Each structure stands twice: as structure tokens, then as C-alpha cells.
XYZ file of C-alpha atoms in Angstrom:
611
model
C 25.276 12.548 5.361
C 28.314 10.893 4.254
C 28.810 6.701 4.881
C 29.988 6.109 8.253
C 28.582 7.403 11.966
C 26.191 5.378 13.861
C 26.074 2.357 15.151
C 22.745 0.059 16.079
C 21.534 0.906 19.283
C 21.275 -2.683 21.326
C 17.951 -3.600 21.804
C 15.170 -6.101 21.189
C 14.161 -7.594 18.341
C 12.889 -4.563 15.728
C 9.037 -4.642 14.164
C 8.550 -8.115 16.209
C 4.625 -8.934 15.227
C 3.203 -11.070 12.542
C 3.975 -9.583 9.503
C 0.939 -11.234 7.385
C -1.950 -10.819 9.875
C -3.994 -12.059 7.253
C -2.641 -15.686 6.770
C -1.252 -16.763 10.143
C 0.784 -20.053 11.394
C 2.036 -20.987 14.422
C 5.646 -21.415 13.892
C 7.550 -18.840 12.282
C 11.004 -16.778 12.720
C 12.039 -13.201 12.514
C 15.385 -12.427 11.301
C 14.985 -8.151 12.410
C 17.634 -7.353 14.117
C 21.108 -6.385 14.198
C 23.469 -8.093 10.313
C 26.681 -7.177 8.815
C 26.885 -4.284 6.160
C 28.233 -2.844 3.796
C 27.950 -0.449 0.643
C 29.450 -1.520 -2.275
C 29.587 -1.047 -6.171
C 27.796 -4.069 -8.074
C 31.715 -4.575 -9.190
C 32.798 -5.017 -5.959
C 30.249 -7.581 -4.432
C 31.503 -11.049 -5.504
C 28.550 -12.883 -6.612
C 30.590 -16.643 -6.589
C 31.469 -16.701 -2.863
C 29.384 -13.565 -1.061
C 30.238 -15.977 2.118
C 33.385 -14.012 1.871
C 32.733 -9.992 1.555
C 33.499 -7.758 4.063
C 31.293 -6.205 5.177
C 32.820 -3.166 7.352
C 29.705 -2.393 10.357
C 26.547 -3.353 11.577
C 22.799 -2.441 10.712
C 19.477 -2.765 12.762
C 17.289 -5.105 9.614
C 14.119 -3.660 9.040
C 15.049 -0.471 8.700
C 17.114 1.411 5.646
C 20.775 2.593 6.340
C 19.571 6.028 5.371
C 17.445 6.138 8.407
C 18.973 6.908 11.883
C 17.541 3.760 13.487
C 19.029 1.495 10.921
C 22.288 2.649 12.613
C 23.903 3.998 9.848
C 22.334 7.183 8.728
C 23.918 7.993 5.042
C 21.740 9.609 3.018
C 24.034 9.523 -0.373
C 23.089 7.719 -3.458
C 24.029 4.132 -2.641
C 24.128 1.885 -6.123
C 24.576 -1.257 -3.797
C 24.214 -2.645 -0.603
C 25.065 -6.288 0.931
C 23.532 -7.461 3.930
C 25.002 -10.955 5.989
C 23.551 -12.757 9.466
C 24.005 -16.478 10.265
C 20.506 -17.937 10.830
C 20.127 -21.304 13.354
C 17.522 -23.575 12.238
C 15.157 -24.148 14.877
C 15.671 -28.423 15.687
C 11.980 -29.389 15.659
C 12.179 -27.313 11.716
C 13.758 -30.772 10.486
C 11.399 -32.279 8.513
C 9.559 -29.227 7.255
C 10.362 -26.939 4.106
C 12.233 -23.028 4.537
C 10.205 -20.154 3.287
C 12.504 -17.467 3.197
C 9.852 -13.963 3.395
C 10.879 -10.337 2.674
C 8.207 -7.477 3.397
C 10.094 -5.439 0.631
C 13.701 -4.972 -0.467
C 14.648 -2.470 -2.690
C 15.171 -2.527 -5.491
C 16.826 -5.480 -7.547
C 17.685 -8.390 -5.093
C 19.454 -11.128 -5.181
C 19.729 -13.565 -2.200
C 21.890 -16.546 -1.423
C 22.649 -19.448 0.903
C 25.952 -19.742 2.463
C 27.874 -20.149 -1.515
C 24.424 -20.940 -3.555
C 21.880 -17.788 -4.968
C 18.648 -19.285 -4.405
C 16.543 -16.096 -5.461
C 16.034 -13.363 -7.008
C 13.325 -9.928 -7.240
C 13.167 -7.297 -9.517
C 10.833 -4.116 -6.776
C 10.911 -2.303 -3.694
C 7.295 -1.960 -2.706
C 6.075 -5.865 -3.086
C 7.114 -9.123 -0.581
C 8.799 -12.279 -2.355
C 9.275 -15.797 -1.274
C 11.724 -18.179 -1.729
C 11.846 -21.610 -0.760
C 15.063 -22.352 0.715
C 14.932 -25.713 1.301
C 17.243 -27.777 -0.904
C 20.223 -24.893 -0.752
C 19.675 -25.037 3.754
C 20.013 -29.188 3.571
C 23.190 -29.041 1.341
C 24.668 -27.356 4.479
C 26.347 -29.103 7.088
C 25.020 -28.567 10.584
C 21.464 -26.617 11.856
C 23.035 -22.967 10.426
C 23.323 -21.599 6.922
C 25.152 -17.936 6.108
C 22.211 -15.524 4.605
C 23.134 -12.743 2.357
C 21.565 -10.783 0.772
C 22.195 -7.365 -2.470
C 20.205 -4.916 -2.862
C 21.540 -3.023 -6.561
C 19.137 -0.023 -6.735
C 20.361 3.045 -9.068
C 18.698 6.531 -8.586
C 19.204 7.152 -12.807
C 16.745 4.849 -14.338
C 13.325 4.284 -14.922
C 11.876 2.200 -11.972
C 8.643 2.516 -9.563
C 9.824 4.673 -6.755
C 7.445 6.821 -4.978
C 8.877 9.859 -3.584
C 12.480 9.411 -2.887
C 14.461 12.281 -4.344
C 16.613 11.386 -7.627
C 18.712 14.498 -6.583
C 21.533 14.116 -3.421
C 18.515 16.241 -1.191
C 14.960 16.474 -0.683
C 13.146 18.729 -2.905
C 8.920 19.650 -2.986
C 7.228 16.779 -2.515
C 10.696 14.698 -3.081
C 11.822 12.732 0.124
C 15.391 10.537 1.685
C 15.962 7.627 -0.453
C 14.778 4.376 0.990
C 17.728 1.279 -0.288
C 18.031 -2.642 0.374
C 15.605 -4.287 3.472
C 12.977 -1.769 4.922
C 10.443 -4.361 5.711
C 10.622 -7.680 8.123
C 12.302 -10.792 7.255
C 11.443 -14.093 8.253
C 11.602 -17.480 7.876
C 8.717 -20.235 7.947
C 8.362 -23.782 8.350
C 5.896 -25.527 6.051
C 4.759 -29.339 5.200
C 5.869 -30.161 1.508
C 2.102 -29.535 0.722
C 0.589 -26.431 2.082
C -1.428 -23.925 1.410
C -0.189 -21.248 -0.700
C -2.128 -17.029 0.028
C -5.734 -17.955 -0.630
C -8.438 -15.293 -2.286
C -11.264 -14.741 -0.082
C -14.143 -12.562 -1.703
C -17.533 -11.074 -0.519
C -20.651 -11.859 -2.197
C -23.343 -9.582 -0.424
C -26.486 -9.780 -2.461
C -26.132 -13.860 -2.200
C -24.699 -13.126 1.349
C -21.651 -15.700 1.025
C -17.894 -15.905 0.749
C -16.213 -17.265 -2.276
C -12.810 -18.655 -1.543
C -10.034 -19.379 -3.680
C -7.362 -21.668 -2.826
C -4.198 -22.334 -3.426
C -2.148 -25.157 -2.610
C 1.013 -25.779 -3.201
C 2.778 -29.499 -4.493
C -1.349 -30.755 -3.884
C -0.858 -34.788 -4.162
C -3.661 -37.499 -3.597
C -5.577 -38.035 -1.025
C -5.614 -34.140 0.119
C -8.396 -32.628 1.795
C -8.629 -28.426 2.094
C -11.433 -27.171 4.799
C -12.853 -24.038 5.617
C -14.161 -22.799 7.991
C -15.949 -19.484 9.444
C -16.570 -18.394 12.139
C -18.011 -15.369 14.571
C -17.904 -14.877 18.127
C -20.989 -17.196 18.213
C -19.170 -20.301 16.776
C -19.086 -22.199 13.981
C -21.427 -20.336 11.016
C -20.430 -22.806 7.472
C -18.007 -25.032 6.794
C -16.853 -26.444 3.301
C -14.990 -29.427 2.362
C -12.630 -29.933 -1.527
C -10.676 -32.876 -2.351
C -7.084 -30.794 -4.033
C -6.199 -31.682 -7.268
C -3.235 -30.608 -9.189
C -5.427 -29.517 -12.314
C -7.262 -27.180 -11.127
C -7.029 -24.426 -7.535
C -10.881 -24.439 -5.983
C -13.171 -22.361 -5.034
C -15.406 -22.826 -2.419
C -18.470 -20.813 -1.591
C -19.514 -20.153 1.650
C -23.194 -18.810 2.776
C -23.224 -17.287 5.696
C -27.040 -17.723 7.135
C -29.454 -14.615 7.396
C -29.731 -14.960 11.166
C -25.638 -14.987 11.355
C -25.352 -12.458 8.672
C -23.153 -9.056 10.178
C -21.793 -6.331 7.467
C -18.259 -4.717 7.043
C -18.592 -0.775 7.567
C -16.825 2.226 8.654
C -19.585 1.809 11.178
C -19.525 -1.808 12.142
C -15.996 -2.847 10.932
C -17.315 -6.007 11.836
C -14.832 -9.457 10.656
C -15.300 -13.605 10.432
C -12.453 -15.814 11.594
C -11.852 -17.925 9.037
C -9.497 -21.268 9.392
C -7.947 -23.057 6.541
C -6.798 -26.549 7.370
C -5.395 -29.276 4.608
C -6.201 -32.644 5.392
C -4.029 -35.988 4.396
C -7.322 -38.090 5.777
C -7.501 -37.310 9.776
C -3.988 -35.605 9.862
C -3.993 -31.917 10.043
C -0.934 -31.410 7.365
C -1.667 -27.399 7.436
C -3.405 -24.504 9.135
C -3.507 -20.499 8.056
C -5.798 -18.372 10.454
C -7.471 -15.431 8.713
C -10.440 -13.205 8.561
C -13.053 -12.062 5.879
C -15.312 -8.709 6.117
C -18.865 -8.411 3.762
C -19.291 -5.522 1.701
C -20.000 -4.377 -0.956
C -18.271 -1.456 -3.771
C -20.610 -1.412 -6.062
C -20.951 1.813 -8.811
C -25.108 2.818 -9.817
C -24.651 5.528 -12.245
C -22.068 8.020 -10.670
C -22.924 7.275 -7.768
C -20.152 4.681 -5.628
C -22.283 2.510 -2.519
C -20.733 1.069 0.201
C -23.384 -1.947 1.026
C -25.368 -0.544 -1.255
C -25.660 2.700 0.174
C -23.429 6.587 -0.868
C -20.853 6.980 2.072
C -19.293 10.048 1.068
C -15.475 9.259 1.316
C -13.557 11.790 3.458
C -10.084 10.193 2.550
C -7.084 12.516 3.821
C -3.905 11.378 1.751
C -1.438 9.135 3.711
C 2.016 9.137 3.035
C 3.825 6.511 5.014
C 6.493 9.154 6.190
C 8.514 8.785 9.353
C 11.251 10.983 10.991
C 13.777 7.929 12.258
C 12.549 5.425 10.171
C 11.699 6.784 6.571
C 9.419 4.715 4.790
C 9.313 2.047 7.859
C 6.774 2.086 10.621
C 9.017 2.591 13.590
C 6.091 0.248 15.482
C 2.845 -1.801 14.903
C 1.738 1.390 17.394
C 2.861 4.067 15.098
C 0.410 2.087 12.309
C -2.860 1.944 14.237
C -1.770 6.206 15.378
C -1.210 7.103 12.337
C -5.256 5.190 11.282
C -6.808 6.935 14.942
C -5.490 10.031 14.229
C -6.754 10.476 10.636
C -10.088 9.537 12.614
C -10.194 11.744 15.237
C -9.541 14.397 12.805
C -12.909 13.503 10.541
C -11.259 11.290 8.195
C -13.461 8.228 7.299
C -10.293 6.570 5.303
C -6.870 7.383 3.733
C -5.196 7.315 -0.166
C -2.186 5.679 0.344
C 0.142 7.541 -1.589
C 2.839 6.313 -3.700
C 3.766 3.098 -1.311
C 2.632 -0.009 -0.973
C 1.707 0.053 2.831
C 3.041 -3.231 4.515
C -0.026 -5.710 5.439
C -0.192 -4.918 9.048
C -1.344 -0.879 7.723
C -4.422 -2.821 6.010
C -5.119 -5.615 8.814
C -5.502 -2.327 11.427
C -7.678 -0.777 8.636
C -9.769 -3.649 8.321
C -10.258 -4.309 12.021
C -11.116 0.105 12.864
C -13.192 0.235 10.035
C -10.561 3.143 7.843
C -11.246 2.959 4.052
C -8.400 2.928 1.226
C -7.285 3.136 -1.572
C -4.385 0.670 -2.592
C -1.855 1.994 -4.139
C 1.356 1.891 -6.344
C 4.708 3.995 -6.083
C 4.630 4.271 -9.416
C 7.018 8.033 -9.484
C 9.895 7.285 -11.186
C 8.697 6.923 -15.095
C 9.781 9.982 -16.729
C 13.565 9.387 -19.196
C 14.567 12.385 -17.699
C 13.862 16.081 -16.787
C 10.726 16.985 -19.730
C 10.874 13.453 -20.975
C 8.258 11.320 -21.103
C 6.876 8.464 -19.234
C 7.402 5.398 -20.205
C 6.476 2.954 -16.960
C 8.462 -0.218 -18.223
C 6.862 -3.983 -17.484
C 8.491 -4.120 -14.007
C 5.861 -1.795 -13.481
C 2.799 -3.792 -14.177
C 5.091 -6.962 -12.518
C 5.081 -5.394 -9.299
C 1.460 -3.759 -9.089
C 0.366 -7.560 -9.511
C 2.290 -8.206 -6.840
C 0.299 -5.920 -4.838
C -2.509 -6.808 -6.333
C -2.629 -10.059 -5.658
C -1.489 -9.397 -1.411
C -3.919 -7.042 -0.781
C -7.077 -8.404 -2.851
C -8.723 -9.884 -0.213
C -8.727 -6.949 3.041
C -12.137 -5.823 3.345
C -10.606 -1.886 3.931
C -9.565 -1.371 0.285
C -12.600 0.401 -1.425
C -10.523 0.874 -4.851
C -7.313 0.918 -7.026
C -5.454 3.528 -8.549
C -1.906 1.426 -10.053
C -0.846 5.961 -11.631
C -0.818 9.330 -10.335
C 0.065 12.584 -11.802
C 1.242 10.700 -14.796
C 1.059 13.556 -17.348
C 1.131 14.007 -21.426
C -0.485 16.676 -24.172
C -3.145 14.177 -25.643
C -1.780 13.411 -29.396
C -2.547 11.465 -32.736
C -0.213 9.396 -31.760
C -0.606 6.524 -29.507
C 2.006 6.390 -27.008
C 4.021 4.365 -24.093
C 1.907 5.824 -21.117
C -1.253 5.330 -23.504
C -0.435 1.406 -23.446
C 0.761 1.205 -20.085
C -1.819 3.095 -18.362
C -4.348 1.008 -20.198
C -2.751 -2.292 -19.311
C -2.348 -1.463 -15.530
C -5.935 -0.934 -15.679
C -6.756 -4.119 -17.558
C -4.783 -6.342 -15.379
C -6.712 -4.936 -12.054
C -9.807 -4.935 -14.006
C -8.827 -8.920 -14.622
C -7.269 -9.841 -10.669
C -9.895 -8.053 -8.551
C -13.476 -6.953 -11.128
C -14.821 -6.233 -7.839
C -13.147 -2.843 -7.010
C -13.553 0.564 -8.410
C -10.245 0.949 -10.551
C -8.915 4.910 -11.312
C -7.072 4.149 -14.610
C -4.457 7.482 -13.249
C -5.266 9.965 -10.606
C -5.757 13.442 -11.504
C -4.302 14.404 -14.511
C -3.990 12.067 -17.656
C -6.611 9.801 -17.873
C -6.257 7.649 -21.296
C -9.320 4.693 -20.315
C -12.045 5.876 -22.277
C -14.666 4.707 -19.139
C -12.836 3.814 -16.748
C -14.680 3.531 -13.821
C -14.139 6.444 -12.174
C -13.231 9.654 -13.239
C -10.564 12.044 -10.867
C -9.179 15.646 -10.636
C -6.181 16.979 -8.379
C -7.297 20.967 -7.639
C -4.468 22.493 -5.274
C -6.380 26.419 -5.771
C -5.683 28.039 -2.202
C -8.497 30.567 -2.418
C -12.107 29.062 -1.621
C -13.695 31.625 -3.934
C -12.002 30.275 -6.943
C -12.011 26.744 -5.801
C -15.619 26.645 -5.873
C -16.172 28.012 -9.359
C -13.398 25.523 -11.242
C -15.518 22.234 -9.227
C -18.772 23.634 -9.677
C -19.614 22.103 -13.051
C -20.186 18.444 -12.241
C -23.983 18.635 -11.670
C -23.769 19.797 -15.413
C -21.676 17.060 -16.926
C -18.243 19.193 -17.015
C -16.171 18.405 -13.995
C -13.300 20.284 -13.184
C -10.703 18.134 -15.879
C -7.233 18.814 -15.349
C -4.697 20.073 -17.846
C -1.468 21.774 -18.761
C -0.916 25.438 -17.588
C -1.418 26.730 -21.512
C -4.730 24.269 -21.244
C -3.534 21.914 -23.431
C -5.369 18.597 -22.878
C -4.134 15.749 -20.997
C -6.870 13.171 -20.194
C -9.806 11.460 -22.488
C -12.806 13.068 -21.640
C -15.192 12.667 -19.089
C -17.855 10.421 -19.609
C -20.327 10.342 -16.565
C -18.788 8.335 -14.191
C -18.707 8.564 -10.460
C -16.124 12.026 -10.016
C -13.758 13.096 -6.934
C -11.462 15.330 -6.053
C -9.142 13.270 -4.987
C -6.168 16.035 -3.911
C -6.914 18.797 -2.766
C -6.181 21.951 0.549
C -2.432 21.118 0.806
C -2.941 24.330 2.800
C 0.306 25.656 3.727
C 1.289 26.013 8.073
C 3.954 25.534 9.779
C 5.369 27.416 13.840
C 9.077 27.412 12.795
C 9.823 26.880 9.482
C 8.127 29.994 7.590
C 10.823 30.518 4.798
C 9.473 28.480 1.894
C 13.804 27.222 2.002
C 12.781 23.909 4.357
C 9.320 24.379 4.687
C 6.375 25.194 1.449
C 3.489 23.830 1.201
C 0.566 25.534 -1.486
C -0.261 28.455 -2.244
C 0.045 30.811 -0.236
C 0.300 30.743 3.557
C -2.943 31.558 5.820
C -1.363 34.318 8.432
C -3.271 32.447 11.728
C -4.279 28.980 12.975
C -7.774 30.195 12.479
C -7.617 31.274 8.806
C -6.428 27.302 8.386
C -9.072 26.707 9.636
C -11.178 28.839 8.157
C -9.954 27.989 4.477
C -9.934 24.618 5.270
C -13.729 24.571 6.003
C -14.776 26.488 2.793
C -12.611 23.995 0.779
C -14.459 21.168 2.150
C -18.117 22.885 1.919
C -17.501 23.114 -1.763
C -17.089 19.767 -1.542
C -19.910 17.952 0.865
C -22.380 20.225 -0.490
C -21.738 18.635 -4.750
C -24.758 16.239 -4.223
C -22.879 14.576 -7.830
C -19.497 14.101 -5.859
C -18.965 10.891 -3.693
C -15.908 11.990 -1.748
C -12.646 13.757 -1.511
C -8.857 13.768 -0.532
C -7.297 15.976 1.671
C -3.511 16.622 0.703
C -2.676 15.352 3.332
C -2.169 13.591 7.043
C 1.372 14.682 8.363
C 4.046 16.558 7.709
C 7.331 15.134 5.226
C 10.200 16.495 5.901
C 9.898 20.010 4.291
C 6.732 19.893 2.667
C 4.554 21.591 5.803
C 0.692 20.993 5.127
C 0.194 17.893 6.917
C -3.086 18.580 9.617
C -0.576 16.746 12.617
C 3.502 17.413 12.500
C 6.197 15.125 11.017
C 6.357 13.605 14.578
C 2.354 13.502 14.805
C 1.485 16.448 17.023
C -1.609 18.055 15.823
C -0.968 21.477 14.512
C -4.719 22.044 14.568
C -7.792 20.603 17.225
C -8.644 17.819 15.685
C -11.830 17.613 17.422
C -13.417 21.331 14.972
C -11.701 19.709 12.242
C -14.144 16.668 12.767
C -16.793 18.827 13.384
C -16.339 20.616 9.948
C -16.568 17.431 8.143
C -19.004 15.273 9.868
C -21.756 16.816 8.678
C -24.334 15.270 6.518
C -22.318 15.135 2.766
C -25.161 16.209 -0.206
C -24.341 13.189 -1.767
C -25.906 10.815 1.055
C -28.959 13.260 1.819
C -31.704 10.556 1.292
C -34.015 13.060 -0.499
C -30.914 13.760 -3.492
C -32.421 11.477 -6.623
C -30.242 9.183 -7.858
C -27.943 11.052 -10.800
C -28.311 9.313 -14.173
C -25.406 8.020 -16.152
């Protein structure tokens, strides 16, 4: 669709819920809603005086201009987009610092308060925050003009996930997202306030380690952390705040108050952070935490000391009318609950950094997830090498920093299906893969990490080894997957047998993509509909294929999990258990029954596998 078209539908503020549910303050201002908007190449955006921009239409934030819900629905290429609105500051915020938060803006973002540039950010999937206090203080009155420029070149190397680099959707690539696509909000804080704490459970010692981040610490400040459950206060600790270090507090949980987090019982403790100057409260954050452990024992991945087979589904987080932005908070919950209804106990969050509220719901519902990155976009050109740039590392670090405290996340995966032949020389892909793996382990040593999901494993002895196999013949699938017990698992290679990966080293292994079984009631031509291989002729045939593929993996005592492709259809890709509008295509109870029998990996009489 070309530029122009629709006017935003008048409605209440879209996506009104608090956008950072793991660290909550009472006061905030949601800036979603109707903004002035304009398309324009970079040179047309006069950076010296954005208040003079002529913006010819409105847009409904936080929906991208390519989406129908935005009121625009223009899916052509947009090298630059511009936003503007007037913000009125609540009167009782006069003595506070003002933090401007963006959930995600794709891709290079510049922000102005009136005509003063206040910040820039690179990366389309991670949040950023700008302290705009000084710029606002220089403005007259209690309002200011907020202007945003987002530049997004579809030809350059950048993390873009599944966004199509062609004008049209094709294969597994979908409609682009440009500009703002998550909530924008304003938050008042005191000059000294908490940044984002890190909460790490340590089940062997029955304690939480809490790393505090205090912005503008000063003499006389004390930080207190209180952990509570339904029966009241469990433990409290205080520490003096200094400018030299980030305090780390250990909060032990007594045995009679210890309750672990698991899919069967996703128990969450309440956590309150209080910053004090004497008896005066300076800042308060309300949070939560789950007590659980993730450990590797030989070829096993253990949750709370026991093998839990990971029955995962691939979730790409797209919606028909809103693209990468969930249309509502309820839509996030529905995707998790529908996955669970089909018998999945978790998901790979695929080629996208999902918003924080999704992880909040996964935490409280007991849904196991792998935190991943939108790394596709690293190829130099068609058929060229994959050369992730430093911005991939920077944005991945931002994702890790945001999400490290969520108990539902059981592993990290910074890269997916990178592929280059193994040669006698190290390449940019080798360097980037090792850098992303190393930085992940440095930031979070408590979870397993896959260096790259499927295809080019480049870190010898990485925590996890995996493969992708979309073979549709269940007998052939079983034959190819059958060597794990002998230490010869299926390994992805080029079609001609050229090796892509370092050898398997005996670590935990799972089939992290399989299935993709094509089914569509309406589109069966292959032009606007596709799945992997030949489509089943009937629903019964689809169910039989699903059952036999799943049985192969459930019956393998060395396999710690799988990930079935996929939860929903996405545009032309018709291989979900739900259609694009989340209507089940099959009886979800039947899929649940197929998956819910004990896996060989989970049986008590299966001896531990030697590394």
C-alpha cells in the first residue's frame, strides 16, 4: 500500500497498561495516542528546528505506520519517519527529574524537546531512556513539544528480525515496522533514584542476590529491600549507598517460607525497593522474583534440580492489524494461554525482543521461554556473508540488561540460523558469535546459552548444541534424529554436505525447530500460502504427522526438549496450530494429549547421561 490512506480511529489511549511491570512506580504518564506524523527522507527533516516541521497526518502511537491500526497502513519503504506532540507536565512533578522512556523505536532515533536535541539511540528492539529535565526546565511554561525522528534503511546491515527487505512479503519475511512500535511514557523521579535492579535467585543457598543501581547516590542514603509472600514479610536487608560501588544484598529465605517457581507452581515473591534519606522515603520500586535454578548436569538441563522436558513452540509475535505490536495486553496473555492449551510449556521468542509485559505474564503463568534476538539482517547482500556489526552486540546487551531478572527465561539465544562454511580462516561471523556468547555469559552466568540456534555453531563446548530439521516424513525424521544416544546427533550442514559448525562436544542437545506442517483451509496454491514440504491432505493426516514427529523426540532419553514451528500463521506462512487471528486450526486438546505423556528424558528409571 502506498502512502496515505487512513485517519487514526478516535479511541481511548491504546496500550494503557504500565509498560515495565517488573519494576513499578506509582506515578507515570502514558504518551500513547494520536501524534502528528510525517514521512520524509533524512535530508527533509530539519534537525536544527524540528518545531518547524510540517507534518501532514496523524498516527496512533504505539502502532507502526505500516500497520492498519496506526491509521496509516503504508507498507512501502520509509527511510525516515517523524513524530511530534505537545506534552503537558503534571503540576505536582515540578521538583522531579523527568525520564522519557521509549519501549522500542526502529531503528536510528533522535529526540528533541522543543528545538533542543536530548538523545539518540540505535537499535529497533530495545528500550531507551532520556533524562529530559534540563531541556524542559529551559522551556517556558508547563508544556513542551516532543519531536522524534526515526531512520530505517532497509539495505544496510542491522538487526531487523523477520522484516522484509523486498517491497512485498516473501518466504518467512513479513511486513516491516518503522519508527515507534512500543509504549512511550514519562516518569518523574527524585534526583537520587533507583535504576534497574538485578535479581538473581540462588536455590542451593535458598537466597536471592540483589544488585542495586542507584542514580546520583549521595551521602546519607540507605537502600532497603523487602521480600514478602502472602503471609507477610519474609526477609529485609538494608545497605548504605555510596558512589563507588553497586551494592549487592543477599536475602536468605527461611525453609518454612521457601517456595520454588516452576511451570506447575509459578510462585512469585513480592519485592519492594526503598531508597531513604534518614526516615524520608526518596524512591520506591515494586517488583517480584521467582526462586528457581537452571543447571546443566552432563547432557541434562535441570529446572530446580530435576529434568523437565521443554515442550516449546516457536512464537514470532506478529498480529494481522498491528504487526510486531501486540494489539492489547490481553492478546499477550491469550498467546501464552493458547500455547499452554495445546500442550506446550514454553516458547522460543523468535527473531524479536518481546515486550516486557509478555515476560511478566510468562513469569506469573509459569511459561518457560528462551530470550532471543532479532539478528537476521546481517548479510551483506544476496548470497553474501553474514557480518554482524557492533550494534548487534550493543543491542543484545540492552536486551539482556532489561530481561535478566525474569524467572520464566530459562536460556539465551543471540543468533539464529547463521550459516557460513567452516574454513581454515576465522571470519567476522566467528568473531561476532564468540563475542555475543561471551558477553551473554558475562552478564548472566546463571542460564545456559546457545551460541547460534541451528546451523553455524562456532563456540566449541558452548552450553547447548541444537539443530533444525523440517523433514516432513516421520520415518526419515526419526532416522536422522536417531544418533544422539551414540553421540552422533543430527547436525545442520549445507545441502552438499559442507560443514557449518564446530563438532558436537557432548553437551545438552535439543531439536530447536521442527514441524512447520503446512495447513490452510483457504490458501493451498503456494503463492500466498506455504509451509514446509508437502501439505497433509486432511486434518487427520496433519495430526498423525504431528504425533509421529513429536513421538520421536519424546522417546529420545538424550533429548532435553524441542521447539515446534509454530504457534500461529504469520501472513503467507501457514504452518501454525492457530491461524493468524488466533483461531485454532486443530483440536488443541488433542495436541495437548499427544505432548503431555512423560518424555523418556523425564523418567526416573533413565540413568544420567555421561558428558
